[in-house]
Tab-separated table of C-alpha atoms and ligand atoms in Angstrom:
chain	number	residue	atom	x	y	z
V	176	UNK	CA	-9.508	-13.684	25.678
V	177	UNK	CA	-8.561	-10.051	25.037
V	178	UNK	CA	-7.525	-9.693	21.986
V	179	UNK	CA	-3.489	-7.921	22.184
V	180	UNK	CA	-2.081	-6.121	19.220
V	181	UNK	CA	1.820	-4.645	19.699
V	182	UNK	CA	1.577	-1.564	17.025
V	183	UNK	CA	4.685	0.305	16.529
V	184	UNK	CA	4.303	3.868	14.967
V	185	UNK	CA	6.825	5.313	12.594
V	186	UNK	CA	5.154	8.733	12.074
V	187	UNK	CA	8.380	10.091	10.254
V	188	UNK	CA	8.629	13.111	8.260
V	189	UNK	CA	5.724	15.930	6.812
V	190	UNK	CA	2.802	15.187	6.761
V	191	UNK	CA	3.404	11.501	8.448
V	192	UNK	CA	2.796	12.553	12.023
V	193	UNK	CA	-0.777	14.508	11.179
V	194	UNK	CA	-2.245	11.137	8.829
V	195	UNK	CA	-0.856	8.549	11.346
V	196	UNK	CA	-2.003	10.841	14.185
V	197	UNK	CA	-5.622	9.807	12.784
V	198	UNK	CA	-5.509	6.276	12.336
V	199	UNK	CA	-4.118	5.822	15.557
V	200	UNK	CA	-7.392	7.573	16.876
V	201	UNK	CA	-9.507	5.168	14.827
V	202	UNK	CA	-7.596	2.437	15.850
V	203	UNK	CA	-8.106	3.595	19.507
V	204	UNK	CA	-11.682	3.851	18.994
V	205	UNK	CA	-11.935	0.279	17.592
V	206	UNK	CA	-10.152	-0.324	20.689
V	207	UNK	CA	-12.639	0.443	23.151
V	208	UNK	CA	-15.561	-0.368	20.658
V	209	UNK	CA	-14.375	-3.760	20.327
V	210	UNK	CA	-12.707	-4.345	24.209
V	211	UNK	CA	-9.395	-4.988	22.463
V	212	UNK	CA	-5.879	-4.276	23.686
V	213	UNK	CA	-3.943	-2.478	21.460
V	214	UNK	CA	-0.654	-1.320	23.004
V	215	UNK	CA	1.035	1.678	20.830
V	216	UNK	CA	5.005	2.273	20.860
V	217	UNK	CA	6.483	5.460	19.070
V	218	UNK	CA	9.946	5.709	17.671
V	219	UNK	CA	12.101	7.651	15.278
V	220	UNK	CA	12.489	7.307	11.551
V	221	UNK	CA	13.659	9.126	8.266
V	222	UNK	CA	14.507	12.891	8.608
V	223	UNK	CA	13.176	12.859	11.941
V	224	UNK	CA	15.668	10.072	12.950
V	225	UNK	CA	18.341	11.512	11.611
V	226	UNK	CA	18.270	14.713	13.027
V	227	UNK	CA	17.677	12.974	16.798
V	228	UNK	CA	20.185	10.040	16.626
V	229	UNK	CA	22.136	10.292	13.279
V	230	UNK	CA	20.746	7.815	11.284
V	231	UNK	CA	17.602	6.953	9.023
V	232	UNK	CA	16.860	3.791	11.231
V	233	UNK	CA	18.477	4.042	14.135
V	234	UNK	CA	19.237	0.469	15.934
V	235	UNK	CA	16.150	1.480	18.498
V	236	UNK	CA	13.329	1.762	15.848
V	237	UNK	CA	14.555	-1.319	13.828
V	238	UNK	CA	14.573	-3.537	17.399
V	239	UNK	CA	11.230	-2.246	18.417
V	240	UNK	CA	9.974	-3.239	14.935
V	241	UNK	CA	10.691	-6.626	15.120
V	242	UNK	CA	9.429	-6.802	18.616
V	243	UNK	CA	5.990	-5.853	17.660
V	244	UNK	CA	2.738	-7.329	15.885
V	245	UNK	CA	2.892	-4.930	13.500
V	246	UNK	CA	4.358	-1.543	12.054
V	247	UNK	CA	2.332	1.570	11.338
V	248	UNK	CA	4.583	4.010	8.724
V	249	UNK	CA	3.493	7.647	8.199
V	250	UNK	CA	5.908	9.222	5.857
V	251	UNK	CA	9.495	9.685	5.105
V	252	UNK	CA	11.662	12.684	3.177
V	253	UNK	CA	12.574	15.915	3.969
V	254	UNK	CA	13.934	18.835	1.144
V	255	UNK	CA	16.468	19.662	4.148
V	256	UNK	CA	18.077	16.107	3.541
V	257	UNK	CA	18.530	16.811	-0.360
V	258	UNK	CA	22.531	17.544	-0.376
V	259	UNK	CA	23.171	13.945	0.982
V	260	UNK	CA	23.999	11.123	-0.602
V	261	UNK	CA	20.912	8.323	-1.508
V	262	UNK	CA	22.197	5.948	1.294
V	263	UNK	CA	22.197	8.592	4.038
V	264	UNK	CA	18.527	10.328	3.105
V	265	UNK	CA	15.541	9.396	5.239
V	266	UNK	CA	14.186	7.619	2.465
V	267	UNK	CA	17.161	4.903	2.963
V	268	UNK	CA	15.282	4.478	6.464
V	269	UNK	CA	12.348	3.259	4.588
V	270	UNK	CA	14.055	1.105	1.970
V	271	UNK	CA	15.749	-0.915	4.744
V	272	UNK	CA	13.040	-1.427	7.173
V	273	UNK	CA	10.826	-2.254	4.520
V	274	UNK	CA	14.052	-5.351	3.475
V	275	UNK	CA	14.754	-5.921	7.182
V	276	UNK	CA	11.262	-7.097	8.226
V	277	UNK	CA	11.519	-9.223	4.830
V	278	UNK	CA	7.832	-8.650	3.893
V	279	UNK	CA	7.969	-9.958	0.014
V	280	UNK	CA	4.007	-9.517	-0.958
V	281	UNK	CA	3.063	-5.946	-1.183
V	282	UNK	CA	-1.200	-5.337	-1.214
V	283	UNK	CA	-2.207	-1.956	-2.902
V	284	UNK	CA	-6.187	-1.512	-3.290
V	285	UNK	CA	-7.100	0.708	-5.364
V	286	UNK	CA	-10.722	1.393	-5.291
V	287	UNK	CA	-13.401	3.568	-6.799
V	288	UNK	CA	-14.803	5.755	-4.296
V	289	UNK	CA	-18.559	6.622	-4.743
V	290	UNK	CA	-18.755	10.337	-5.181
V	291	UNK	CA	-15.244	11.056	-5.961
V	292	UNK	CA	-14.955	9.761	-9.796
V	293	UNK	CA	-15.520	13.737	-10.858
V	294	UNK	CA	-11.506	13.674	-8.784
V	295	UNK	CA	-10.476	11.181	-11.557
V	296	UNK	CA	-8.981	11.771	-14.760
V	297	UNK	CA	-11.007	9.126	-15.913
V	298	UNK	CA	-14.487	9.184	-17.099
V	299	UNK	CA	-16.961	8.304	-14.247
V	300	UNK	CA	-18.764	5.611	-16.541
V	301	UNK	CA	-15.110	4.041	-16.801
V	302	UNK	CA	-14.482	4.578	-13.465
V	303	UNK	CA	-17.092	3.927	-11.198
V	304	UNK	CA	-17.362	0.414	-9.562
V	305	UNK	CA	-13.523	-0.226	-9.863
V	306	UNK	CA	-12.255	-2.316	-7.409
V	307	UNK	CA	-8.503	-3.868	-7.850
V	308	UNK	CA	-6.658	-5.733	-5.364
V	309	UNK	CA	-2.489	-5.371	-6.761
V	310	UNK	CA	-0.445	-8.211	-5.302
V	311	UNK	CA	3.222	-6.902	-6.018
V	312	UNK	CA	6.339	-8.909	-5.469
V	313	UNK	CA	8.306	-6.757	-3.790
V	314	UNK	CA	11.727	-8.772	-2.960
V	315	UNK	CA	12.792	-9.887	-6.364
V	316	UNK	CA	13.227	-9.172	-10.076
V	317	UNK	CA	14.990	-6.132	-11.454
V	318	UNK	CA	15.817	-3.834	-8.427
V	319	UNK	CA	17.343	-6.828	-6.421
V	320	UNK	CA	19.053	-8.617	-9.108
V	321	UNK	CA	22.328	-8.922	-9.570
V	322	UNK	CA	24.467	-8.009	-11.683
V	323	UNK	CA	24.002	-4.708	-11.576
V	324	UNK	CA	25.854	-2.234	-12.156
V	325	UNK	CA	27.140	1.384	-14.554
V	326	UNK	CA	30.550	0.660	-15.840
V	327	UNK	CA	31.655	4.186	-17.298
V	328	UNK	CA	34.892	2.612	-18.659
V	329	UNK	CA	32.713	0.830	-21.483
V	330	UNK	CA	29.509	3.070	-21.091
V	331	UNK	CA	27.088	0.830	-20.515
V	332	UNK	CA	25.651	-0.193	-17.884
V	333	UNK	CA	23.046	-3.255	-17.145
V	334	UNK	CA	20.558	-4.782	-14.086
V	335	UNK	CA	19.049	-8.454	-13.656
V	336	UNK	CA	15.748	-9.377	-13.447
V	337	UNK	CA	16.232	-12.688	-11.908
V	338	UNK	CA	13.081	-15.032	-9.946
V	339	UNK	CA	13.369	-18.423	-8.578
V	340	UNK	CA	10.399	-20.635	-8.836
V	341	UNK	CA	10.217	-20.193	-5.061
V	342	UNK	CA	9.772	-16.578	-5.134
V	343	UNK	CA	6.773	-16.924	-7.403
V	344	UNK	CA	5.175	-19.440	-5.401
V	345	UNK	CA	4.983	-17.749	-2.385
V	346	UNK	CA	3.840	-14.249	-4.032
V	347	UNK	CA	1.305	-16.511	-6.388
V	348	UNK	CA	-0.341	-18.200	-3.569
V	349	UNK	CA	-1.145	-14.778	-1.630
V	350	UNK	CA	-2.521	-13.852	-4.806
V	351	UNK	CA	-5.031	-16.745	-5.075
V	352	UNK	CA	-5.790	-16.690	-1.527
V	353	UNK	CA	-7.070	-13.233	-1.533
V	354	UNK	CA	-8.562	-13.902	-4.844
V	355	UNK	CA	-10.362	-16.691	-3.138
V	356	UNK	CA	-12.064	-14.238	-0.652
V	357	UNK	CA	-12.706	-11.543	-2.995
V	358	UNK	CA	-14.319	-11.998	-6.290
V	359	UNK	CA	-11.832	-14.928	-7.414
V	360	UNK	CA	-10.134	-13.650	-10.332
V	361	UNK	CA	-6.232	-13.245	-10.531
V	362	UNK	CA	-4.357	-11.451	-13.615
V	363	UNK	CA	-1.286	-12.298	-13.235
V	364	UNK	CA	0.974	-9.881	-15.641
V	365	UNK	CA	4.228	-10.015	-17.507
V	366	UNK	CA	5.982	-10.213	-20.631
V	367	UNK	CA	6.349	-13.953	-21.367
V	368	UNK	CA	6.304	-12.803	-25.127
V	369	UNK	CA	9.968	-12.053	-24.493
V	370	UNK	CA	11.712	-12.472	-21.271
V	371	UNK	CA	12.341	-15.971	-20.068
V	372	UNK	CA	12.000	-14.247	-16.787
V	373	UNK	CA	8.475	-13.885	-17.624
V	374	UNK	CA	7.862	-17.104	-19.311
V	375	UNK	CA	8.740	-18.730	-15.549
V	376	UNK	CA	6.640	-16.574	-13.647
V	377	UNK	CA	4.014	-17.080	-16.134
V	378	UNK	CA	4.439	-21.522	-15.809
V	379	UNK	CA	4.803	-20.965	-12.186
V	380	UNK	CA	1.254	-19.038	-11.568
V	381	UNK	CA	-0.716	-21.719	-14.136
V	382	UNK	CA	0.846	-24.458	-11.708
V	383	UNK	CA	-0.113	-22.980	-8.314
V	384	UNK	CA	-3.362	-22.018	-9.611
V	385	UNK	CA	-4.201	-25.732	-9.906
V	386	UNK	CA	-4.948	-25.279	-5.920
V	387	UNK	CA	-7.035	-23.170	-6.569
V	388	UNK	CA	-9.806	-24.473	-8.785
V	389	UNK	CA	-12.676	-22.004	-8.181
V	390	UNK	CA	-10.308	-18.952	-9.003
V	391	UNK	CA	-10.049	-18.174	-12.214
V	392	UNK	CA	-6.539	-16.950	-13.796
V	393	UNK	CA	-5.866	-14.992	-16.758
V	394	UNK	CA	-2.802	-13.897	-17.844
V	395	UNK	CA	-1.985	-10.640	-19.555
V	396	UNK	CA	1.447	-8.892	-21.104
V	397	UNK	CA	2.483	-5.888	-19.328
V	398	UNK	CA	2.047	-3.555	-22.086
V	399	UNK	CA	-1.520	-4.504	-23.108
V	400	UNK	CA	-2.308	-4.523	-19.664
V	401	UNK	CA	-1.117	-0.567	-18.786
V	402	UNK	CA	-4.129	0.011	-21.270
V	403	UNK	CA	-7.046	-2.728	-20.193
V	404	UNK	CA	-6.323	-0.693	-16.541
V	405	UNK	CA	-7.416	2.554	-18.155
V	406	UNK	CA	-10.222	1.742	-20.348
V	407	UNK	CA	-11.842	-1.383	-18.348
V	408	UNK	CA	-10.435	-1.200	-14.587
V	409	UNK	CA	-14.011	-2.725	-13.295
V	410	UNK	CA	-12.548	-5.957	-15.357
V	411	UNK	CA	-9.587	-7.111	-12.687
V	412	UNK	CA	-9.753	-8.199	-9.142
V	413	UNK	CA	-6.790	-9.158	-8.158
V	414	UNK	CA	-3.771	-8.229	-10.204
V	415	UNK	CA	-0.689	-10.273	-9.607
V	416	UNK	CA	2.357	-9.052	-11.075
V	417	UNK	CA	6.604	-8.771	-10.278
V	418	UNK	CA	8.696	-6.284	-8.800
V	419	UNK	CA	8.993	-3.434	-11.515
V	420	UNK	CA	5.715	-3.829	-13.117
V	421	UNK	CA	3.890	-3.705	-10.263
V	422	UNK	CA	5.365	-0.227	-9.147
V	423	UNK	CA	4.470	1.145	-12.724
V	424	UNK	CA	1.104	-0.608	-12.876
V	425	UNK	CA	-0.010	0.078	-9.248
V	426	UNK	CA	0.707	3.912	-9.559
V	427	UNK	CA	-0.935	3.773	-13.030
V	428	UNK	CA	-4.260	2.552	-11.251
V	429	UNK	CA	-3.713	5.181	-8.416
V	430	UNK	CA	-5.784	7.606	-10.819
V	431	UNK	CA	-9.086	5.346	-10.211
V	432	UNK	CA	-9.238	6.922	-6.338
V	433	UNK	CA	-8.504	10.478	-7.188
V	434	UNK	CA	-6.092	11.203	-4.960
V	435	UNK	CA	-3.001	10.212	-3.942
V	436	UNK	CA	-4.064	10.919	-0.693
V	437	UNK	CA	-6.758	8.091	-0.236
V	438	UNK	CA	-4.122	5.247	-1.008
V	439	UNK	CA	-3.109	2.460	1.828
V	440	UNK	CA	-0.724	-0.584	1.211
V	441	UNK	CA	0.091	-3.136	3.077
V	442	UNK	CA	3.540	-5.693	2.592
V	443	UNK	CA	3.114	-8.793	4.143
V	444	UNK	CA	4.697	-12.250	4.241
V	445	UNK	CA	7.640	-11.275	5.958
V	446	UNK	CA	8.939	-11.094	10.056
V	447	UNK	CA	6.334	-8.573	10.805
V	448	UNK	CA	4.209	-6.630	8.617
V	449	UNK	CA	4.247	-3.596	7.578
V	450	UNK	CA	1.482	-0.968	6.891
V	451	UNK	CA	1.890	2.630	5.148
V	452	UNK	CA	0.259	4.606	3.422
V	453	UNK	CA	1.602	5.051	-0.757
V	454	UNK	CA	1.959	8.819	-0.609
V	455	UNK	CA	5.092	10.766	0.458
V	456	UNK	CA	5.695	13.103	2.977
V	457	UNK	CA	4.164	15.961	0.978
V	458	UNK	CA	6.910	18.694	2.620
V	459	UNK	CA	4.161	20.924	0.259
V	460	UNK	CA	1.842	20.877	2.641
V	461	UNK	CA	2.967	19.961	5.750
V	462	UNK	CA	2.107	21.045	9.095
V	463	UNK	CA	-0.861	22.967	7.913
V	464	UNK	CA	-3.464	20.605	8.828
V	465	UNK	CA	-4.719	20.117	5.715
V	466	UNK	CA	-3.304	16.722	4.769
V	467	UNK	CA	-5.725	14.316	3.563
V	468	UNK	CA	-5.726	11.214	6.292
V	469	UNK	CA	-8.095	9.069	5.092
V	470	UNK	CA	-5.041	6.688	2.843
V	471	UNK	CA	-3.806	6.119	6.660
V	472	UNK	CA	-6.969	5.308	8.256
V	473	UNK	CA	-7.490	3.080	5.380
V	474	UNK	CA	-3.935	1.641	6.193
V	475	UNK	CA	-4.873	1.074	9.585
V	476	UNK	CA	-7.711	-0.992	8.446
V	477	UNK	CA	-5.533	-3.338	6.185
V	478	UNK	CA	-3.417	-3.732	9.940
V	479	UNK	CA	-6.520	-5.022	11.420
V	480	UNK	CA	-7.398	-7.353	8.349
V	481	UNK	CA	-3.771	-8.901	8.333
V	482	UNK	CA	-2.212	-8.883	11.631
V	483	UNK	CA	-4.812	-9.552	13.669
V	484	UNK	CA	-7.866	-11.549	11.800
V	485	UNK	CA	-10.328	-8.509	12.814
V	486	UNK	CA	-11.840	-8.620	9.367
V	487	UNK	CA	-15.390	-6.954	10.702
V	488	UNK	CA	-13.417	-4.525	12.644
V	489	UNK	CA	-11.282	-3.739	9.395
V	490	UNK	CA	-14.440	-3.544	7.262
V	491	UNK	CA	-16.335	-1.102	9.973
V	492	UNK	CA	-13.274	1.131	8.864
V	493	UNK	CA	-13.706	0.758	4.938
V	494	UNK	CA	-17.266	1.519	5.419
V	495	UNK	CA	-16.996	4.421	7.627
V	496	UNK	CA	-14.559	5.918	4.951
V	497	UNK	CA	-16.884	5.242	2.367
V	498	UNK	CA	-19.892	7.237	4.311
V	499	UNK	CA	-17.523	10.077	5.341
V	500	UNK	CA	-16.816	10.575	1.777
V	501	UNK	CA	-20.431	10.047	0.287
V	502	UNK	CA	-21.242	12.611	3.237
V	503	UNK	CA	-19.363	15.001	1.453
V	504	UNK	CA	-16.580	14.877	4.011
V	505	UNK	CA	-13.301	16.069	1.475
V	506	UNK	CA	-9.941	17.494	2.281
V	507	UNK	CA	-8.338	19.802	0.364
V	508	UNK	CA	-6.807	17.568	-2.016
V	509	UNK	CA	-10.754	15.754	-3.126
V	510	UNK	CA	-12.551	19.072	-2.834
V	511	UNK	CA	-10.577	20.449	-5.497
V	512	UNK	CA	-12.728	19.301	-8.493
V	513	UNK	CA	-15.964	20.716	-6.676
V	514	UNK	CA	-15.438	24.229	-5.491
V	515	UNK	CA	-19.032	24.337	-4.197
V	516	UNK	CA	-17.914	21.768	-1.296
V	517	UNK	CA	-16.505	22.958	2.109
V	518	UNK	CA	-13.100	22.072	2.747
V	519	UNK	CA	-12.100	20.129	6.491
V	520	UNK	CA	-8.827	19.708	8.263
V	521	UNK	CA	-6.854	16.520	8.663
V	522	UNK	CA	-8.156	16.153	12.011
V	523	UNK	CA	-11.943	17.258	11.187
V	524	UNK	CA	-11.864	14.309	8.595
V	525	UNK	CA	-10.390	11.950	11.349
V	526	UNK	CA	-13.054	12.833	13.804
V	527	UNK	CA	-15.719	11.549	11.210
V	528	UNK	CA	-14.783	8.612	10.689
V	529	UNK	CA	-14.633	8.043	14.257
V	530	UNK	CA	-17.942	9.595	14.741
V	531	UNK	CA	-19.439	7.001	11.836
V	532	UNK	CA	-17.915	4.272	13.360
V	533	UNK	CA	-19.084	4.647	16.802
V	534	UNK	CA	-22.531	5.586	15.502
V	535	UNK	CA	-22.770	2.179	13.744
V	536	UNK	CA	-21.617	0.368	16.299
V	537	UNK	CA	-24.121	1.906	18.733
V	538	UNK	CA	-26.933	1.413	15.823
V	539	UNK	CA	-26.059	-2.485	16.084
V	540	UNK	CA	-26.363	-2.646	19.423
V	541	UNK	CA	-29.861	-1.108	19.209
V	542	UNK	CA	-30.871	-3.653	16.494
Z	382	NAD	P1	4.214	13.069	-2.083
Z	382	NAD	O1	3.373	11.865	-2.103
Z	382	NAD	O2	4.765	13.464	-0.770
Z	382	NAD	O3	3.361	14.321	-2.658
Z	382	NAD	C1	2.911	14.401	-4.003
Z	382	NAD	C2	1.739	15.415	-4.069
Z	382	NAD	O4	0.586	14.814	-3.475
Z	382	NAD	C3	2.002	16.691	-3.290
Z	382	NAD	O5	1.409	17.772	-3.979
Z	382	NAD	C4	1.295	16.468	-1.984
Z	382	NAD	O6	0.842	17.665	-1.363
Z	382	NAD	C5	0.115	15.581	-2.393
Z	382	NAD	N1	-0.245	14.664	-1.301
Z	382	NAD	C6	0.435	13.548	-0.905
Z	382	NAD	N2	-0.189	12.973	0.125
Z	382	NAD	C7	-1.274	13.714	0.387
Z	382	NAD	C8	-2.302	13.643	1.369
Z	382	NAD	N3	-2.349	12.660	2.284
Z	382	NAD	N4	-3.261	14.606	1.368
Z	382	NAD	C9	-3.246	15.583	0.460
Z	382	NAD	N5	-2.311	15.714	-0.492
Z	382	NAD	C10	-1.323	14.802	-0.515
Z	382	NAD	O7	5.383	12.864	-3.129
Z	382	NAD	P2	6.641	13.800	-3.473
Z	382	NAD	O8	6.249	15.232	-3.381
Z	382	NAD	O9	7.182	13.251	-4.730
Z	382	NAD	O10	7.700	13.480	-2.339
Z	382	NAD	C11	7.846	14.240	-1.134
Z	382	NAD	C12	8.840	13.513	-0.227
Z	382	NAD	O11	8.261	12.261	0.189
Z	382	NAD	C13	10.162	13.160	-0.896
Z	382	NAD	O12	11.195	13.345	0.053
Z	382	NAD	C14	10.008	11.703	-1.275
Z	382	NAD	O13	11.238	11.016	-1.351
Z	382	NAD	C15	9.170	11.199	-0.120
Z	382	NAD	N6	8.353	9.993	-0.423
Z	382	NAD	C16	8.176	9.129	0.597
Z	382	NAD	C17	7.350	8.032	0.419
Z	382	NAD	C18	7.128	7.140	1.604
Z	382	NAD	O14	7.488	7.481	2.719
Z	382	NAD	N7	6.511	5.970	1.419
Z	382	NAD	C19	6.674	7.824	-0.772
Z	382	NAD	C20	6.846	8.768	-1.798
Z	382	NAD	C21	7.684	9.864	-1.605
């Protein structure tokens, strides 16, 4: 049977309509490489949205993303939007998409690119061969828990990081089941040294890992671990962590790539999932055709991997990335280190990675 995939694209703001413009392409191509039948919807969100119908997520957007298989997000934010207050920005589109489809696992790779450690802050040798899965908890903890609030009668003000076993199952056992497929190692981070939040999330991980007997669990304190990521990143595989630390931690690791730009994430677990690139809108550098769209196409792969089981057709992606950079491929953005290397447009980079893919494909065929 033909294999159906309802994608709904949320270009949104910047830079979001040129990078999403490209994955679709690749998508497409995997399309017609593969005989599958992926159907593509467009709507509205963030500036965008608000400009066309008033609102950050207008009712349209938010129905047709829980009517599809899965959601493809460019970018939100616009400097034009500034004045207004946090709730009626475009990024409030994002924030309540991302709690309305209820996806509590969020998946950021962050991966070592051969060829593109001299675009890291870090030393290649430290570098190179880095490969880390983040499994954040994305529902929970401090920016969810209540109370919360700034009292300016007493000047203080206070949030609650709150879990429930529950939540920590759930997250845990995504952990371990990636882990499982990867090279079985979970870290699973927190600060049991002196939150009793902690100290559950860290009892509730050594339980669930019992299921998992040929994955082996360590567990590390926050603090310690914000170092271990910068002078041994090659030593973690998947790194497990809650709400607040994972934000820090996964943007922390974000240097390993090089770029912002190269970055996809994926939150799953919830009604339907949802795939984005990490970077913003980049209003810098929008509309110029210069954006780097290779974070997107590597989005599009993680949309294949978990929405629809095409795990070749996800890794055909990965590699074709990997050869369009060792080719020399680079945007703006990864040529900057090497001023001896031409520089290609969003869509020139895009067309490579179509070309690679269809040329391996073809190649198989042959064999
Ligand atoms: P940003 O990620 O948009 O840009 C940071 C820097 O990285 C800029 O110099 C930009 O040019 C560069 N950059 C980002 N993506 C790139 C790409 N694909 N290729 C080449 N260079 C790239 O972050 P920012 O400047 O802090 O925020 C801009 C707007 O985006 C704001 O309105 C912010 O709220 C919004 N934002 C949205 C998201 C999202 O939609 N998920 C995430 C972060 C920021």
């Amino acid at each position: 049977m033909t294999k159906k995939l309802k994608i709904l694209v949320v270009a949104g703001d910047g830079i979001g309509p040129e990078v999403t413009g490209e994955a679709v392409r690749v998508l497409q191509s995997v399309a017609e490489l593969g005989g599958y039948d992926f159907q593509f919807r467009e709507e509205l969100i963030g500036g965008v949205a608000i400009k066309a119908k008033g609102s950050p997520l207008p009712e349209d957007t938010l129905k047709a993303a829980l009517e599809s298989d899965a959601v493809l997000l460019g970018a939100v934010g616009s400097n034009e939007f500034n004045a207004l207050p946090p709730s009626e920005r475009p990024e409030a589109g994002l924030l309540k998409i991302r709690s309305e489809l209820g996806g509590f696992a969020n998946l950021r790779p962050s991966f070592a690119w051969p060829g593109l450690s001299q675009n890291s802050p870090l030393r290649p040798e430290i570098v190179e061969g880095a490969d880390i899965l983040f499994v954040r908890e994305l529902l929970g903890g401090l920016y969810f828990g209540a109370p919360r609030e700034w009292d300016k009668r007493v000047n203080a003000a206070w949030n609650t990081m709150r879990y429930t076993r529950d939540e920590v199952v759930r997250v845990s056992k995504v952990a371990f089941e990636l882990a499982a497929k990867r090279r079985k190692k979970v870290t699973s981070v927190d600060k049991a040294n002196v939150l009793e939040v902690s100290q559950l999330w860290r009892a509730t991980v050594t339980e669930v890992a019992k299921d998992y007997p040929d994955v082996a669990l360590e567990h590390q304190y926050v603090d310690a671990m914000a170092m271990h990521l910068m002078n041994q990143p090659r030593n973690y595989d998947v790194v497990l962590t809650e709400n607040l630390f994972g934000d820090i931690l996964s943007d922390e690791a974000g240097v390993i790539t090089g770029s912002l730009g190269m970055l996809p994430s994926a939150t799953i677990g919830g009604k339907v999932n949802l795939y984005e690139p990490v970077h913003g809108s980049a209003p810098d550098i929008a509309g110029k055709g210069i954006a780097n769209p290779l974070g997107a196409i590597l989005t599009a792969a993680m949309l294949l991997r978990y929405s629809a089981g095409l795990e070749d057709e996800a890794a055909a992606i990965e590699a074709a990335v990997k050869q369009v950079v060792a080719d020399g491929v680079r945007t703006a953005d990864l040529a900057r280190a090497d001023k001896s290397v031409e520089v290609s447009s969003t869509t020139e980079v895009g067309s490579k990675v179509r070309e690679v893919l269809v040329g391996a494909r073809a190649s198989a065929a042959a064999r």
